[in-house]
Coordinates of C-alpha atoms and ligand atoms in Angstrom, one line a residue:
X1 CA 0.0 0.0 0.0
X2 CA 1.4 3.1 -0.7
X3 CA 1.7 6.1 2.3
X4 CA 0.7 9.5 2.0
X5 CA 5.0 10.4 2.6
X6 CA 5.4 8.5 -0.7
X7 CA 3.5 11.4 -2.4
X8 CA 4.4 15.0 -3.1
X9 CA 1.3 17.2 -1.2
X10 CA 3.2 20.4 -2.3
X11 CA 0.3 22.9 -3.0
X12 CA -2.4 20.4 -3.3
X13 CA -5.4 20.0 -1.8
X14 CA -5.0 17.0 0.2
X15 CA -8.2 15.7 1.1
X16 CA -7.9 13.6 4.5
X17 CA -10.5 11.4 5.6
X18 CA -9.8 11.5 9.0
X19 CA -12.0 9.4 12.2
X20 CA -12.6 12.0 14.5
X21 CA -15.7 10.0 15.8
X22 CA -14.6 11.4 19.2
X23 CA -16.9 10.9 22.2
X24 CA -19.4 14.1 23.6
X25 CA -20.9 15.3 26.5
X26 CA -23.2 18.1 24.9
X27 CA -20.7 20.3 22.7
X28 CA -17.7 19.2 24.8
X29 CA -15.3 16.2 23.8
X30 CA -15.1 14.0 26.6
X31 CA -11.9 12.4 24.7
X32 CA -9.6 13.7 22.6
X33 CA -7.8 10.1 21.6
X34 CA -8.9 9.8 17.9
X35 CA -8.0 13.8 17.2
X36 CA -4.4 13.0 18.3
X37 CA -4.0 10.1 16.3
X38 CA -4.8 11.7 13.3
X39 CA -2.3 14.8 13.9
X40 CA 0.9 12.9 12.7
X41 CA -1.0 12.9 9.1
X42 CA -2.5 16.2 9.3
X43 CA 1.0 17.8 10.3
X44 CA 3.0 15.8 7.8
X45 CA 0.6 17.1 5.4
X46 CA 0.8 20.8 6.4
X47 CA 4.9 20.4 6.8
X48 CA 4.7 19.1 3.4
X49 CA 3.1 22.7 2.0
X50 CA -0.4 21.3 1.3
X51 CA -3.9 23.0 1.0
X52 CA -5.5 20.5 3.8
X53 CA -9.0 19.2 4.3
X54 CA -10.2 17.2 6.8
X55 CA -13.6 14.9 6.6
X56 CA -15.1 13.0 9.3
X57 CA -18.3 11.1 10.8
X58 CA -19.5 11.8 14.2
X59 CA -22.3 9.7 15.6
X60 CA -25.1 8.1 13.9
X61 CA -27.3 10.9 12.4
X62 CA -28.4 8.7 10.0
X63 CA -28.7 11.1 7.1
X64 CA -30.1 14.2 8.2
X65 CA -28.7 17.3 10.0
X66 CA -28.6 17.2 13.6
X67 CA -26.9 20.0 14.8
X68 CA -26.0 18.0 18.7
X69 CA -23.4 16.2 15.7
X70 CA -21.8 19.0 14.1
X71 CA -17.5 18.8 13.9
X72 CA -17.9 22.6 14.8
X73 CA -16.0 21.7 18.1
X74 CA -13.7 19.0 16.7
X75 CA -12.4 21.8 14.5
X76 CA -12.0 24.2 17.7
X77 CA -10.2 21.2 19.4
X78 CA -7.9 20.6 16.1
X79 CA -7.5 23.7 16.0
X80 CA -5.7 24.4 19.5
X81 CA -3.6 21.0 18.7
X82 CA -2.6 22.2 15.6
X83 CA -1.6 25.9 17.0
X84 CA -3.4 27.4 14.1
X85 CA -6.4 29.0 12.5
X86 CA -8.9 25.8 11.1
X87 CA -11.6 26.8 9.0
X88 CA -15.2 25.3 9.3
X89 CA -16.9 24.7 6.4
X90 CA -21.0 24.2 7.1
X91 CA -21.3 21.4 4.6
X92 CA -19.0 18.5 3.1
X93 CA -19.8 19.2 -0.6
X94 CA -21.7 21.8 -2.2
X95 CA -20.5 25.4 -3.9
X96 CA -19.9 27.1 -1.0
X97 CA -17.6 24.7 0.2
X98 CA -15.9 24.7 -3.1
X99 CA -15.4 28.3 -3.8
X100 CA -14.0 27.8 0.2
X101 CA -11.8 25.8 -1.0
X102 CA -10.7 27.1 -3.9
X103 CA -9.9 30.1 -1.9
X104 CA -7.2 28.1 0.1
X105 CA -4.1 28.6 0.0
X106 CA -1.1 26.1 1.3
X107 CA -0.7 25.7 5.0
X108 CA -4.7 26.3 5.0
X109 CA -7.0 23.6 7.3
X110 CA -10.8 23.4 6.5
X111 CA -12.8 21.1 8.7
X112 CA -15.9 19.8 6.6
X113 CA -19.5 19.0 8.6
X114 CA -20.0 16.1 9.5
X115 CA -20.0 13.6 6.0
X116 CA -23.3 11.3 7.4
X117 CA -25.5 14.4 7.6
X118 CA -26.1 13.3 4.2
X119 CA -27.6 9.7 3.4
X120 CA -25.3 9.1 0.1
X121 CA -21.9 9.0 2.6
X122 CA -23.8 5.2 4.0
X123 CA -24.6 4.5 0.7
X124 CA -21.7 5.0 -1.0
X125 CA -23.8 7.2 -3.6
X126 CA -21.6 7.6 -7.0
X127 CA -22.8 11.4 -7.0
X128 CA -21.8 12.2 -3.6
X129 CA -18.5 10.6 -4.1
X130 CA -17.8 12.9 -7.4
X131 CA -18.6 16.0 -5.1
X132 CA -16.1 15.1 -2.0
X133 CA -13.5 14.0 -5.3
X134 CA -14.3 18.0 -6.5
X135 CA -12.6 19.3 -3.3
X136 CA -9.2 17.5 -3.9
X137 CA -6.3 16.8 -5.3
X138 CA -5.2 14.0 -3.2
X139 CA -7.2 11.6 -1.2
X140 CA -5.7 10.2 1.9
X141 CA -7.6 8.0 3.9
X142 CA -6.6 7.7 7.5
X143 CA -9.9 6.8 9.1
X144 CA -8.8 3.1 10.3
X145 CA -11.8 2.8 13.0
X146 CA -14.1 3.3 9.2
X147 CA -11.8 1.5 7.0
X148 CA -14.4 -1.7 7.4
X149 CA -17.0 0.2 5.9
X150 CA -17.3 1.1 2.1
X151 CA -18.8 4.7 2.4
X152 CA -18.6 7.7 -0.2
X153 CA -15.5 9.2 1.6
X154 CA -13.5 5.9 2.5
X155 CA -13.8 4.2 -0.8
X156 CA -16.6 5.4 -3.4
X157 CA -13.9 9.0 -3.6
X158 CA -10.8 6.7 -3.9
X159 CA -11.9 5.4 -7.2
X160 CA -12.2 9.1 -8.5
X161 CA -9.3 11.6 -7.1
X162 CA -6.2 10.5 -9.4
X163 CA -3.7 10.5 -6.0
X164 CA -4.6 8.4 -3.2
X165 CA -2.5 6.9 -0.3
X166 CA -3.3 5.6 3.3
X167 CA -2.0 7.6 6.0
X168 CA 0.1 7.5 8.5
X169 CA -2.2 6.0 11.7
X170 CA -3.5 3.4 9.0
X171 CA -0.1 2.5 8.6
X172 CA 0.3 2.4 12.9
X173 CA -2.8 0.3 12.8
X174 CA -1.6 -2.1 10.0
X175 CA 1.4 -2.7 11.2
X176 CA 0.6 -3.7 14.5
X177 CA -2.1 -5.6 13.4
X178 CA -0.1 -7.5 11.0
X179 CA 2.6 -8.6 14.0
X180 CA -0.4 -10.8 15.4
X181 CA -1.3 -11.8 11.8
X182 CA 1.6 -12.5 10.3
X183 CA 5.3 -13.1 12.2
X184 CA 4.3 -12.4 15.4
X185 CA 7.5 -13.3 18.2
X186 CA 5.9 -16.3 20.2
X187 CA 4.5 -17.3 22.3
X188 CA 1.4 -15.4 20.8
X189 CA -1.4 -15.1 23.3
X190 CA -5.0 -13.6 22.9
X191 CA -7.8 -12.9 25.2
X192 CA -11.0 -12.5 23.9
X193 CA -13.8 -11.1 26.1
X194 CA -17.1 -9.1 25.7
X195 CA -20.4 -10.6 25.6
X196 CA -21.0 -12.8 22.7
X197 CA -19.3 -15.2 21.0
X198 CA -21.2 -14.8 18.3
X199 CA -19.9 -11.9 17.7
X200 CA -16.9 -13.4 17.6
X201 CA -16.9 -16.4 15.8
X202 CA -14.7 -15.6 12.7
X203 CA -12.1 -13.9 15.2
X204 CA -11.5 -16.7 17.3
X205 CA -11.8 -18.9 13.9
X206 CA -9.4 -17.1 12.5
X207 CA -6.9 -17.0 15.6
X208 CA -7.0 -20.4 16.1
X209 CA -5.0 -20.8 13.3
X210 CA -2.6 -18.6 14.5
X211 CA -2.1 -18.4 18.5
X212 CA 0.1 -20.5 21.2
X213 CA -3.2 -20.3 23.5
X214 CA -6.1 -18.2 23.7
X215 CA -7.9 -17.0 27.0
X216 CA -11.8 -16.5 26.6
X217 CA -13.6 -14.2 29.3
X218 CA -16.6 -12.3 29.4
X219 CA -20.1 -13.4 29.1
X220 CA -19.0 -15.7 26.1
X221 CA -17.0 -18.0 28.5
X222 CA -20.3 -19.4 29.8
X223 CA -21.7 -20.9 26.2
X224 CA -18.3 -22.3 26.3
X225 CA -18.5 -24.0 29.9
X226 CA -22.0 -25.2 29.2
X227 CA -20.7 -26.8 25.7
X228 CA -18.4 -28.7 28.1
X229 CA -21.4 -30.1 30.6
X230 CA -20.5 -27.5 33.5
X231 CA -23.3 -25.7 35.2
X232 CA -24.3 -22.1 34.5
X233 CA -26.7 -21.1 36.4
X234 CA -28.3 -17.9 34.5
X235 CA -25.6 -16.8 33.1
X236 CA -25.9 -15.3 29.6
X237 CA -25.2 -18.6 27.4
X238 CA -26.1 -18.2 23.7
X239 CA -27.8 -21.8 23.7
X240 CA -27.9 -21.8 19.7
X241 CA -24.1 -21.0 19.7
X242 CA -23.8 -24.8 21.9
X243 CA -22.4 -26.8 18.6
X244 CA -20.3 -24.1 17.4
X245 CA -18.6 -23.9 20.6
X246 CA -17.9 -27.4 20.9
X247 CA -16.4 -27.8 17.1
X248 CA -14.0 -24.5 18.4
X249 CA -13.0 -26.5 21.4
X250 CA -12.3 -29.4 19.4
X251 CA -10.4 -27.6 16.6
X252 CA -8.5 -25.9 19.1
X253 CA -7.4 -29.1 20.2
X254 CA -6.7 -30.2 17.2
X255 CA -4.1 -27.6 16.1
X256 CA -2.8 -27.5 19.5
X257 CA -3.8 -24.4 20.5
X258 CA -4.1 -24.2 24.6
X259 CA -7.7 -22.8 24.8
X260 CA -8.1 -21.7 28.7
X261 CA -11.3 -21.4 30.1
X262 CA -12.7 -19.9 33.7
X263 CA -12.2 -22.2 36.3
X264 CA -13.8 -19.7 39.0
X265 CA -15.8 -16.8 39.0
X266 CA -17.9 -13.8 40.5
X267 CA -21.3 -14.0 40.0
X268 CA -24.7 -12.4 41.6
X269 CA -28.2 -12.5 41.1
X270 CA -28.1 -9.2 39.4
X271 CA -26.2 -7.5 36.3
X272 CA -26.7 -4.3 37.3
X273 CA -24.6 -4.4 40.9
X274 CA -27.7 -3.7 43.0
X275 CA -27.0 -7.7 44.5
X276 CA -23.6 -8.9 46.0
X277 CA -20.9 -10.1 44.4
X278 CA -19.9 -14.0 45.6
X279 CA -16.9 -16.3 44.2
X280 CA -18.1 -18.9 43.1
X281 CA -15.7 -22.5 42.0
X282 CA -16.1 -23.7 38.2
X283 CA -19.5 -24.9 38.9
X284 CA -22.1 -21.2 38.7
X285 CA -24.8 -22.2 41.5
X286 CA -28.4 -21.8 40.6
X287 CA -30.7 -18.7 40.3
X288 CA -26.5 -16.8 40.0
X289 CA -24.8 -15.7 36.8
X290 CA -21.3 -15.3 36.3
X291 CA -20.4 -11.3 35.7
X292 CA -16.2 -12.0 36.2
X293 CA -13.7 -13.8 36.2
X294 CA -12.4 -15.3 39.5
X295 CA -9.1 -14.5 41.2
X296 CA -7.7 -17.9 40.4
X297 CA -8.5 -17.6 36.6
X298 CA -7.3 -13.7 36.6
X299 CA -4.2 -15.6 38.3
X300 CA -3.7 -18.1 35.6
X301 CA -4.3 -15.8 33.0
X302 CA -1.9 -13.4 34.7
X303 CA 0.9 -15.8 34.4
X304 CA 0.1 -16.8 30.5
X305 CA 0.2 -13.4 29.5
X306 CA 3.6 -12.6 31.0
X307 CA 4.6 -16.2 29.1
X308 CA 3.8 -14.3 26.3
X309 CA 6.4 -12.3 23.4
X310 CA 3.1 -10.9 21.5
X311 CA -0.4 -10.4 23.3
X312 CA -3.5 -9.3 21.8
X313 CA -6.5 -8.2 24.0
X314 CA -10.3 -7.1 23.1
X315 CA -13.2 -7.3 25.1
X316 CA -14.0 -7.3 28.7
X317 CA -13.7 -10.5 31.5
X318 CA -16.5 -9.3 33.2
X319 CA -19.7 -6.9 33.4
X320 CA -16.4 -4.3 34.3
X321 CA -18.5 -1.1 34.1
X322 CA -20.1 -2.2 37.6
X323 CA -16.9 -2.3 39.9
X324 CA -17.7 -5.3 41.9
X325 CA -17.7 -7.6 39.1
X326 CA -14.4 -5.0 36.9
X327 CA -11.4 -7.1 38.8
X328 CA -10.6 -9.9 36.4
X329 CA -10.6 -6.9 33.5
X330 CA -8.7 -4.9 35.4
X331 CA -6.1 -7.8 36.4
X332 CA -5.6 -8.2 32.3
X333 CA -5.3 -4.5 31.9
X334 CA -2.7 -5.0 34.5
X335 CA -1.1 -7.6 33.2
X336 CA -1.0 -6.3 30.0
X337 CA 0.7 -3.0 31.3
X338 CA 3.5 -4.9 33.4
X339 CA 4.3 -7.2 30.3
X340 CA 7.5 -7.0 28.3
X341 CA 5.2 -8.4 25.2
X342 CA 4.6 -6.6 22.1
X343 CA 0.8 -5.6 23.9
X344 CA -1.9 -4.8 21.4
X345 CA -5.5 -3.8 22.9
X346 CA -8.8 -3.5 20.4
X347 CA -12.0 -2.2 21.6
X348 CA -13.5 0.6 23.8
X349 CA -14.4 -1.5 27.0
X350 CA -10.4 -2.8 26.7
X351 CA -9.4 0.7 26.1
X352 CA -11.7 2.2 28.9
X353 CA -10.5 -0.6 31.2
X354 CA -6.9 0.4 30.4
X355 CA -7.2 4.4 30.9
X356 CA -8.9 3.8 34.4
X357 CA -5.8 1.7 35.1
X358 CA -4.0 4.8 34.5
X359 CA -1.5 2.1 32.3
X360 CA -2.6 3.2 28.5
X361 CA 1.4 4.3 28.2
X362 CA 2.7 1.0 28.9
X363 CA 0.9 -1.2 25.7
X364 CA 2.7 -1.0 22.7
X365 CA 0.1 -0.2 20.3
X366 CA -3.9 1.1 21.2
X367 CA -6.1 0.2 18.1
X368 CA -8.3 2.7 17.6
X369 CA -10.7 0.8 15.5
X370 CA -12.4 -1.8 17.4
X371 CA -14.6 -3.5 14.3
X372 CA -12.2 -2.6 11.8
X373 CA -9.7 -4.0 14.0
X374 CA -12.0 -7.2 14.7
X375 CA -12.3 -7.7 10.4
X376 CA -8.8 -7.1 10.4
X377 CA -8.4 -9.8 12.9
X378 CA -10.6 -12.0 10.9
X379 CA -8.8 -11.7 8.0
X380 CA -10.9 -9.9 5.9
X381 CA -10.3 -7.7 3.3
X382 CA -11.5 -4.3 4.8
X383 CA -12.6 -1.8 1.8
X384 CA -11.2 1.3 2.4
X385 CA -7.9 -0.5 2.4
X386 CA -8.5 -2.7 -0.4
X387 CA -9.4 0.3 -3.3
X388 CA -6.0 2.1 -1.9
X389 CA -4.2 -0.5 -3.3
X390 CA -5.4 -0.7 -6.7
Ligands
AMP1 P1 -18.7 -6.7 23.5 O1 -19.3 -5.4 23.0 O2 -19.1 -7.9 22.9 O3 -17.1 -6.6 23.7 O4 -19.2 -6.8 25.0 C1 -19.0 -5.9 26.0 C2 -20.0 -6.0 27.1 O5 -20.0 -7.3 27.6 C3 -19.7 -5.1 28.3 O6 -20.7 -4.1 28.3 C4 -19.8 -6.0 29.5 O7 -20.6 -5.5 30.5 C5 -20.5 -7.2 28.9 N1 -20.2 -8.4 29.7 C6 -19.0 -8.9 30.0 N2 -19.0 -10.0 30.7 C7 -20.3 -10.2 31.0 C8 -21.1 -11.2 31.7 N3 -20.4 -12.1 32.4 N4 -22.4 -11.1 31.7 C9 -23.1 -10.2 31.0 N5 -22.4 -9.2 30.3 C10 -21.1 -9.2 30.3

């Protein structure tokens, strides 16, 4: 795949589709992770005397305007982390954002509205695409956490502007990714989490091909305990998902692949924390569900992840967001933090486990897509990747 330093940006107007999907409380960003990741391309860019625009999504507002989703303040916040004046343009395509950008002049930033206030972006609409390809001379796609989806601005444009590249946090992204994927240093250890495995599926499908052992938490571990005959109580077991889980035990045992299970837990007769939190042994006692790990299994997992030379970790071991049943999450966080491993970490619970840890410094690389990451993972071909490398 070619990178946007392979290109020359020199007076152009580079057209970055950046994910600045950031999280908000009202009109303040509760978060500023996925602004800083995109700077490194933004400032390449600008060092690199281009005319820069930047593109996003934020939310879901499914096609119409909604004003609670404008990039207004995601262009203040750029702004201040850039040091310099960023213009807002109040639409991503349209004459007045043309003649505004027309107008530019190199070392300019315009922030465009948000790209899904119009229903074309989802739909990959050919039009809409020509109209985003009007405002640039170069298309650089550095939206990883959207690469997965074939919209108008990550892969409908692509086929149009006559430069494209990936930039330089898609690079981060598939480069770490790749380590698990490819030539990873073993022992190679992943922990899977969250609260269905079928959700899953082609993930763990995928890794079983690949990893020294694999560590399942979460709500997921209980179809897998019931597959094996153990009692559940009411945990959440997918009971269609009881076949599938038995053919992945048995293929993992096949290719040698040490899949670890719970061997204790926490559980409660409520999800939501308003019942107490008991340990339980392997065996979940009636009318109780499991909502963690135990501190045996957050033990044994402990000592396989610091086994490990490459770790990859997504999803929660428990219902973490209630902090009676977040221990076992935070003892992976922990572990992952301590570890001398190559340390990747995929998805928000992960990543929100790992910031109230205070330990996001210590992993070597934070993913900031979580289902791109996942398709990655799987193996699939994610779109706005694919057309960059026609
Ligand atoms: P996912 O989006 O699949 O990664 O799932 C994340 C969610 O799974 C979190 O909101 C957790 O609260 C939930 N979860 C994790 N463990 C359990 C459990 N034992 N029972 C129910 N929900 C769980």
């Amino acid at each position: 795949m070619r990178y946007i330093d392979e290109l020359d940006v020199g007076g152009a107007r580079t057209f970055i589709r950046a994910d600045l999907n950031v999280p908000l409380d009202g009109s303040t960003i509760t978060d500023t992770t996925r602004i800083e990741a995109s700077l490194p391309t933004i400032r390449w860019a600008l060092d690199h005397g281009a005319i820069v625009i930047v593109a996003s999504h934020l939310g879901r507002p499914k096609g119409t305007v909604d004003p609670a989703l404008s990039l207004r303040p995601i262009a203040d916040s750029l702004s201040e982390f850039l040091q310099r004046q960023v213009m807002f343009a109040p639409d991503c395509i349209g004459d007045a954002t043309e003649r505004l950008v027309r107008g530019c002049a190199t070392g300019d930033v315009v922030v465009l509205e948000n790209l899904r206030f119009h229903p074309e972006e989802a739909k990959n609409d050919a039009g809409f695409a020509r109209q985003l390809a009007a405002l640039a001379d170069v298309y650089v796609n550095d939206a990883f956490g959207a690469a997965h989806r074939a919209h108008a601005s990550t892969e409908g444009m692509a086929h149009i502007v006559p430069q494209t590249a990936a930039g330089l946090l898609i690079r981060k992204e598939v480069e770490a990714l790749s380590k698990i994927t490819e030539s990873p240093e073993r022992p190679l250890v992943a922990i899977l989490g969250g609260a269905k495995v079928s959700d899953k599926i082609n993930v763990i499908e995928n890794l079983l091909t690949k990893v020294d052992a694999l560590l399942i938490g979460g709500a997921m571990a209980y179809t897998f305990l019931r597959a094996q005959g153990h009692a559940t109580g009411k945990s959440l077991v997918e009971e269609d998902r009881l076949d599938l889980a038995r053919t992945l035990l048995e293929r993992a045992q096949q290719s040698g692949v040490a899949l670890h299970l719970p061997s204790d837990h926490v559980v409660s007769t409520a999800l939501d924390g308003s019942a107490p939190a008991e340990q339980a042994g392997i065996e979940i006692p009636d009318g109780t569900m499991g909502v963690d790990i135990g501190p045996a299994t957050s033990e044994r997992y402990g000592a396989e992840i610091a086994k490990a030379r490459t770790v990859l970790w997504n999803g929660p071991m428990g219902i973490f967001e209630v902090e009676a049943f977040s221990a076992g999450t935070m003892a992976v966080a922990d572990a992952m933090a301590k570890s001398p491993a190559m340390t990747v970490v995929g998805g928000g619970d992960s990543i929100a486990a790992l910031s109230r840890s205070g330990k996001s410094s210590q992993i070597s690389h934070i993913s900031t897509g979580g289902g791109a990451a996942l398709e990655f993972l799987e193996g699939r071909t994610l779109p706005g990747l694919a057309v960059l490398n026609r």
